[in-house]
Amino acid sequence: MSSTDKEAFLAVYKEIESEILDDIRNLPAIADSVKEQLITYYSKCLPYTVPGGKMTRGLTVVKGVEVLKQRALTDEEFKHAAILGWQVEWLQAFFLVADDIMDASITRRGSPCWYKVPEVTQDNAINDALILENMIYQTLRRHFKKHPSYVQILELFIDTTFQTEVGQHIDTNGTPYADGARAPLDLSRFTLDRYRGCVRYKTCYYSFYLSCALALAYCGHDPDSDEGRALYRNAEDVCMILGEYFQIQDDVLDAFAPPEVLGKIGTDIEDAKCSWLVCRALELADDDGRRVLEDFYGRHDAEGVAKVKELYRELKLEELYHEYEEEQKKNCDELIAKIEPENFRDLFKFLLGKIYKRQK
């Protein structure tokens, strides 16, 4: 089995799901009828929120272990790597369920957001996000408690969760709140410096670095040794560039990709997000263009969104993005070429190949 075997990877998800449902089934001092309600509910929640994406984050862990061991994985190694990979996907599910509520999003992966499912509601979805996070630690304890890297693996999830939640706060407060409501739009807050800080913490660590670091940890690379320190540092350096590229790509797709292709309805303009597009627009727009952003950015109506997108097109931001994409691809190739050991480069080539010129 290998990182290209998605069926085997999905089979491990089913095992983890079954274990978690058994945990619920074995809870003491709860009536059987209540347990059945819980099992029925989470039998729907888990497959709705955890699998269903491209699974790149999870498969990257498997790919990383393959690359580091320089051979095909044993069945046990594949299962361990897949379990770790699925915990990254579980972390993603926790973030997305919460993020969709915060952004008042409508769809995710081509279906209604979890909190929009009629029998779920926002109240349940908030609790579900918390439970999804807890399930990560239940599964890690079950499968890795005796593994020599158990504490390091736990710390990677703890650190990454904190980093991502800091990034989420920066993202949510691009336009601050006052008296329980959004404060008036302040375009001076939309700078590339703020944007890069947000992206580093909101996206780079959990979408790229965590999977690579988990592979290193599972394979026994000590971050406190000279060799290990270099490996983790190289992984972080490349992942920060890949993550920024990925997020800028995401911002452009949010504005310009058809919802049926993207799998969701983009809301960055309505939500007054500090996106790459608005930061670049503010750098390039004349006084008339700035007035368009002042009048329409952050408005929850189709006319406002259309006006802002029209400005983006006038400023040729899609063309600027494509120039940036090629430059970033070159930068990534050059950085990857310097990584030692040479076989470790294959992991980052794999990641770059997954995102270069993606359409969704």
Coordinates of C-alpha atoms in Angstrom, one line a residue:
M1 CA 0.0 0.0 0.0
S2 CA 1.2 3.5 -0.8
S3 CA 0.2 7.2 -0.6
T4 CA -1.5 6.8 -4.0
D5 CA -3.9 4.1 -2.6
K6 CA -6.9 6.2 -1.7
E7 CA -9.1 3.2 -1.1
A8 CA -6.8 1.8 1.5
F9 CA -6.6 5.3 3.1
L10 CA -10.4 5.6 3.2
A11 CA -10.6 2.1 4.7
V12 CA -8.5 3.3 7.7
Y13 CA -11.0 6.2 8.1
K14 CA -13.8 3.7 8.4
E15 CA -11.9 1.8 11.2
I16 CA -11.3 5.1 13.1
E17 CA -15.0 6.0 12.7
S18 CA -16.0 2.6 14.0
E19 CA -13.7 2.9 17.1
I20 CA -15.2 6.3 17.9
L21 CA -18.7 5.1 17.6
D22 CA -17.8 2.2 19.9
D23 CA -16.5 4.7 22.4
I24 CA -19.9 6.3 22.4
R25 CA -21.6 3.0 22.6
N26 CA -19.6 2.1 25.7
L27 CA -20.2 5.3 27.7
P28 CA -21.4 4.3 31.2
A29 CA -24.6 5.6 32.8
I30 CA -26.4 6.6 29.6
A31 CA -29.7 5.0 28.6
D32 CA -29.5 2.7 25.6
S33 CA -32.1 4.9 23.8
V34 CA -29.9 8.0 24.3
K35 CA -26.8 6.1 23.1
E36 CA -28.6 5.2 20.0
Q37 CA -29.5 8.8 19.4
L38 CA -25.9 9.8 19.8
I39 CA -24.7 7.0 17.5
T40 CA -27.2 7.8 14.8
Y41 CA -26.3 11.5 15.0
Y42 CA -22.5 11.0 14.8
S43 CA -22.8 8.2 12.2
K44 CA -24.0 11.1 10.0
C45 CA -21.8 13.8 11.4
L46 CA -18.4 12.1 10.9
P47 CA -18.7 11.0 7.2
Y48 CA -20.3 14.4 6.4
T49 CA -17.6 16.5 7.9
V50 CA -14.3 14.5 7.9
P51 CA -13.8 12.8 4.5
G52 CA -15.1 14.2 1.2
G53 CA -12.2 16.6 0.5
K54 CA -9.1 16.0 -1.6
M55 CA -7.4 14.4 1.4
T56 CA -4.1 16.0 0.5
R57 CA -3.2 16.8 4.1
G58 CA -3.7 13.3 5.2
L59 CA -2.1 11.6 2.3
T60 CA 0.9 13.9 2.7
V61 CA 1.7 12.1 6.0
V62 CA 1.7 8.8 4.2
K63 CA 3.8 10.2 1.4
G64 CA 6.2 11.7 3.9
V65 CA 6.8 8.4 5.7
E66 CA 7.4 6.7 2.4
V67 CA 9.9 9.3 1.4
L68 CA 11.8 9.2 4.7
K69 CA 11.9 5.4 4.8
Q70 CA 12.8 5.2 1.1
R71 CA 10.8 2.0 0.5
A72 CA 7.3 0.7 0.4
L73 CA 5.6 0.7 3.8
T74 CA 4.7 -2.4 5.7
D75 CA 1.0 -2.8 6.5
E76 CA 1.5 -1.6 10.0
E77 CA 3.5 1.5 8.9
F78 CA 0.9 2.4 6.3
K79 CA -1.9 2.1 8.9
H80 CA 0.0 4.2 11.4
A81 CA 0.8 6.9 8.8
A82 CA -2.8 6.8 7.6
I83 CA -4.2 7.2 11.2
L84 CA -1.9 10.2 11.6
G85 CA -3.0 11.5 8.3
W86 CA -6.7 11.2 9.2
Q87 CA -6.1 13.2 12.4
V88 CA -4.9 16.1 10.2
E89 CA -8.2 15.6 8.3
W90 CA -10.1 15.6 11.6
L91 CA -8.4 18.8 12.6
Q92 CA -9.4 20.3 9.2
A93 CA -13.0 19.2 9.9
F94 CA -13.0 20.9 13.3
F95 CA -11.7 24.1 11.8
L96 CA -14.1 24.1 8.8
V97 CA -17.2 23.4 10.8
A98 CA -16.4 26.3 13.1
D99 CA -15.1 28.6 10.2
D100 CA -18.3 28.1 8.2
I101 CA -20.4 29.3 11.2
M102 CA -18.1 32.3 11.8
D103 CA -18.2 33.2 8.1
A104 CA -22.0 32.4 7.7
S105 CA -21.0 30.3 4.7
I106 CA -23.6 28.4 2.7
T107 CA -21.9 25.5 1.1
R108 CA -18.8 23.4 1.6
R109 CA -17.6 20.7 -0.8
G110 CA -20.7 21.1 -2.9
S111 CA -23.1 20.4 0.0
P112 CA -24.7 22.6 2.7
C113 CA -22.3 23.5 5.5
W114 CA -22.8 21.2 8.5
Y115 CA -24.5 23.9 10.6
K116 CA -26.9 24.5 7.6
V117 CA -28.2 20.9 7.7
P118 CA -31.8 21.2 9.0
E119 CA -31.5 18.6 11.8
V120 CA -28.1 20.0 13.0
T121 CA -28.5 23.7 13.6
Q122 CA -25.8 26.1 14.7
D123 CA -26.0 25.1 18.4
N124 CA -25.2 21.5 17.7
A125 CA -22.5 22.4 15.1
I126 CA -20.6 24.4 17.6
N127 CA -20.5 21.5 20.0
D128 CA -19.7 19.1 17.1
A129 CA -16.6 21.2 16.2
L130 CA -15.4 20.7 19.8
I131 CA -16.1 17.0 19.7
L132 CA -14.3 16.6 16.4
E133 CA -11.2 18.2 18.0
N134 CA -11.4 15.9 21.0
M135 CA -11.7 12.8 18.8
I136 CA -8.2 13.6 17.6
Y137 CA -6.7 13.0 21.0
Q138 CA -8.9 10.0 21.7
T139 CA -7.5 8.4 18.5
L140 CA -3.9 9.4 19.1
R141 CA -4.0 7.9 22.6
R142 CA -5.6 4.7 21.4
H143 CA -3.0 4.1 18.7
F144 CA 0.2 5.9 19.7
K145 CA 0.3 6.0 23.5
K146 CA 3.3 3.6 23.5
H147 CA 5.0 5.1 20.5
P148 CA 8.4 6.8 21.3
S149 CA 7.2 10.0 19.5
Y150 CA 3.8 10.1 21.2
V151 CA 4.5 13.3 23.2
Q152 CA 6.0 15.0 20.2
I153 CA 3.0 14.1 18.0
L154 CA 0.6 15.5 20.7
E155 CA 2.7 18.7 20.9
L156 CA 2.5 19.1 17.1
F157 CA -1.3 19.0 17.2
I158 CA -1.5 21.3 20.2
D159 CA 0.9 23.8 18.7
T160 CA -0.7 23.7 15.3
T161 CA -4.2 24.2 16.7
F162 CA -3.0 27.3 18.7
Q163 CA -1.3 28.7 15.6
T164 CA -4.3 28.2 13.4
E165 CA -6.7 29.7 15.9
V166 CA -4.5 32.8 16.2
G167 CA -4.6 33.1 12.4
Q168 CA -8.3 32.7 12.5
H169 CA -8.6 35.6 14.9
I170 CA -6.6 37.8 12.6
D171 CA -8.7 36.7 9.7
T172 CA -12.0 37.3 11.5
N173 CA -11.0 40.7 12.7
G174 CA -9.8 42.2 9.5
T175 CA -12.7 44.5 10.1
P176 CA -13.0 44.8 13.9
Y177 CA -16.2 44.6 16.0
A178 CA -17.7 47.4 18.1
D179 CA -20.8 47.3 20.3
G180 CA -21.6 43.7 19.1
A181 CA -21.5 44.6 15.4
R182 CA -19.0 45.2 12.7
A183 CA -17.2 48.5 13.0
P184 CA -17.2 50.7 9.9
L185 CA -14.9 49.5 7.1
D186 CA -11.3 50.6 7.7
L187 CA -9.4 50.0 4.5
S188 CA -6.1 50.9 6.2
R189 CA -6.2 47.5 7.9
F190 CA -5.9 45.6 4.6
T191 CA -2.2 45.4 4.1
L192 CA 0.0 42.7 2.7
D193 CA 2.0 42.6 6.0
R194 CA -1.2 41.8 7.9
Y195 CA -2.2 39.4 5.2
R196 CA 1.0 37.4 5.3
G197 CA 0.9 37.1 9.1
C198 CA -2.7 35.8 8.9
V199 CA -1.8 33.3 6.2
R200 CA 1.2 32.0 8.0
Y201 CA -0.8 31.1 11.1
K202 CA -4.2 30.4 9.6
T203 CA -3.1 28.2 6.7
C204 CA 0.6 27.3 6.4
Y205 CA 1.1 25.4 9.6
Y206 CA -2.0 23.1 9.5
S207 CA -2.3 22.7 5.8
F208 CA 1.4 22.0 5.0
Y209 CA 3.8 21.9 7.9
L210 CA 1.9 19.6 10.2
S211 CA 1.7 16.7 7.8
C212 CA 5.5 17.0 7.0
A213 CA 6.4 17.3 10.7
L214 CA 4.2 14.3 11.7
A215 CA 6.0 12.1 9.1
L216 CA 9.4 13.3 10.6
A217 CA 8.2 12.6 14.1
Y218 CA 6.8 9.1 13.3
C219 CA 10.1 8.2 11.6
G220 CA 12.0 9.1 14.8
H221 CA 13.7 12.3 13.7
D222 CA 14.5 14.3 16.9
P223 CA 13.9 18.0 16.5
D224 CA 16.5 18.7 19.2
S225 CA 19.3 16.9 17.3
D226 CA 21.4 18.8 14.7
E227 CA 20.2 16.7 11.9
G228 CA 16.6 16.7 13.0
R229 CA 16.6 20.5 13.6
A230 CA 17.7 21.0 10.0
L231 CA 15.0 18.7 8.6
Y232 CA 12.2 20.4 10.5
R233 CA 13.6 23.9 9.7
N234 CA 13.8 23.0 5.9
A235 CA 10.2 21.6 6.1
E236 CA 9.0 24.8 7.7
D237 CA 10.7 27.1 5.3
V238 CA 9.2 25.4 2.2
C239 CA 5.8 25.0 3.8
M240 CA 5.5 28.7 4.6
I241 CA 6.1 29.5 0.9
L242 CA 3.7 26.7 -0.2
G243 CA 1.1 27.8 2.3
E244 CA 1.1 31.5 1.2
Y245 CA 0.9 30.4 -2.5
F246 CA -2.0 28.1 -1.6
Q247 CA -3.9 30.8 0.3
I248 CA -3.5 33.4 -2.4
Q249 CA -4.7 30.8 -4.9
D250 CA -7.7 30.2 -2.6
D251 CA -8.5 33.9 -2.5
V252 CA -8.4 34.2 -6.3
L253 CA -10.6 31.1 -6.7
D254 CA -13.0 32.5 -4.0
A255 CA -13.6 35.5 -6.3
F256 CA -13.5 34.0 -9.7
A257 CA -14.0 30.2 -9.8
P258 CA -17.6 29.0 -10.5
P259 CA -19.2 27.7 -7.3
E260 CA -20.0 24.4 -9.0
V261 CA -16.3 23.9 -9.7
L262 CA -15.0 25.3 -6.4
G263 CA -17.5 23.3 -4.3
K264 CA -18.6 26.3 -2.2
I265 CA -19.9 29.8 -2.6
G266 CA -17.1 32.3 -2.0
T267 CA -17.9 35.0 0.5
D268 CA -14.6 36.9 1.1
I269 CA -16.0 40.1 -0.4
E270 CA -19.2 40.1 1.6
D271 CA -17.3 39.2 4.8
A272 CA -14.8 42.0 4.2
K273 CA -11.9 39.6 4.4
C274 CA -8.3 40.8 4.3
S275 CA -7.6 38.9 1.1
W276 CA -4.7 39.1 -1.3
L277 CA -7.0 40.6 -3.9
V278 CA -8.2 43.5 -1.8
C279 CA -4.7 44.3 -0.6
R280 CA -3.4 44.4 -4.2
A281 CA -6.4 46.4 -5.3
L282 CA -5.7 49.0 -2.6
E283 CA -2.1 49.3 -3.9
L284 CA -3.2 49.7 -7.5
A285 CA -6.5 51.5 -7.5
D286 CA -6.9 55.2 -8.2
D287 CA -9.3 57.4 -6.2
D288 CA -12.3 56.1 -8.1
G289 CA -11.3 52.5 -7.4
R290 CA -10.8 53.1 -3.7
R291 CA -14.3 54.6 -3.6
V292 CA -15.7 51.4 -5.1
L293 CA -14.1 49.5 -2.2
E294 CA -15.2 52.0 0.4
D295 CA -18.8 51.8 -0.9
F296 CA -19.2 48.1 -1.7
Y297 CA -16.5 46.0 0.0
G298 CA -18.2 44.1 2.9
R299 CA -21.7 44.5 1.7
H300 CA -23.9 41.4 1.7
D301 CA -25.6 42.0 -1.6
A302 CA -25.0 40.9 -5.2
E303 CA -24.6 44.4 -6.6
G304 CA -21.8 45.2 -4.2
V305 CA -20.0 41.9 -4.9
A306 CA -20.3 42.5 -8.6
K307 CA -18.9 46.0 -8.4
V308 CA -15.8 44.8 -6.4
K309 CA -15.2 41.9 -8.9
E310 CA -15.5 44.4 -11.8
L311 CA -12.8 46.5 -10.2
Y312 CA -10.6 43.4 -9.7
R313 CA -10.9 42.7 -13.4
E314 CA -10.2 46.3 -14.4
L315 CA -7.0 46.1 -12.3
K316 CA -6.1 42.8 -14.0
L317 CA -5.6 41.0 -10.7
E318 CA -6.1 37.6 -12.2
E319 CA -3.3 38.3 -14.6
L320 CA -1.1 39.5 -11.7
Y321 CA -1.9 36.4 -9.9
H322 CA -0.8 34.2 -12.8
E323 CA 2.5 36.1 -12.9
Y324 CA 2.9 35.6 -9.1
E325 CA 2.1 31.9 -9.5
E326 CA 4.9 31.3 -11.9
E327 CA 7.3 33.3 -9.8
Q328 CA 6.3 31.3 -6.7
K329 CA 6.7 28.0 -8.6
K330 CA 10.2 29.0 -9.5
N331 CA 11.0 30.0 -5.9
C332 CA 9.7 26.7 -4.6
D333 CA 11.6 24.7 -7.1
E334 CA 14.8 26.5 -6.1
L335 CA 14.3 26.1 -2.4
I336 CA 13.3 22.4 -2.8
A337 CA 16.5 21.7 -4.8
K338 CA 18.6 22.8 -1.8
I339 CA 17.0 20.4 0.7
E340 CA 19.0 17.6 2.2
P341 CA 18.8 14.7 2.2
E342 CA 17.9 14.6 -1.5
N343 CA 15.1 12.0 -1.1
F344 CA 13.2 14.4 1.3
R345 CA 12.7 16.7 -1.7
D346 CA 10.2 14.3 -3.2
L347 CA 7.7 15.2 -0.4
F348 CA 7.7 18.8 -1.3
K349 CA 7.6 18.1 -5.0
F350 CA 4.5 16.1 -4.2
L351 CA 2.9 19.0 -2.4
L352 CA 3.8 21.5 -5.0
G353 CA 2.3 19.2 -7.7
K354 CA -0.9 19.1 -5.8
I355 CA -1.5 22.8 -5.7
Y356 CA 0.2 24.2 -8.9
K357 CA -2.5 25.6 -11.2
R358 CA -5.3 23.9 -9.2
Q359 CA -8.8 24.9 -10.1
K360 CA -10.6 24.1 -6.8

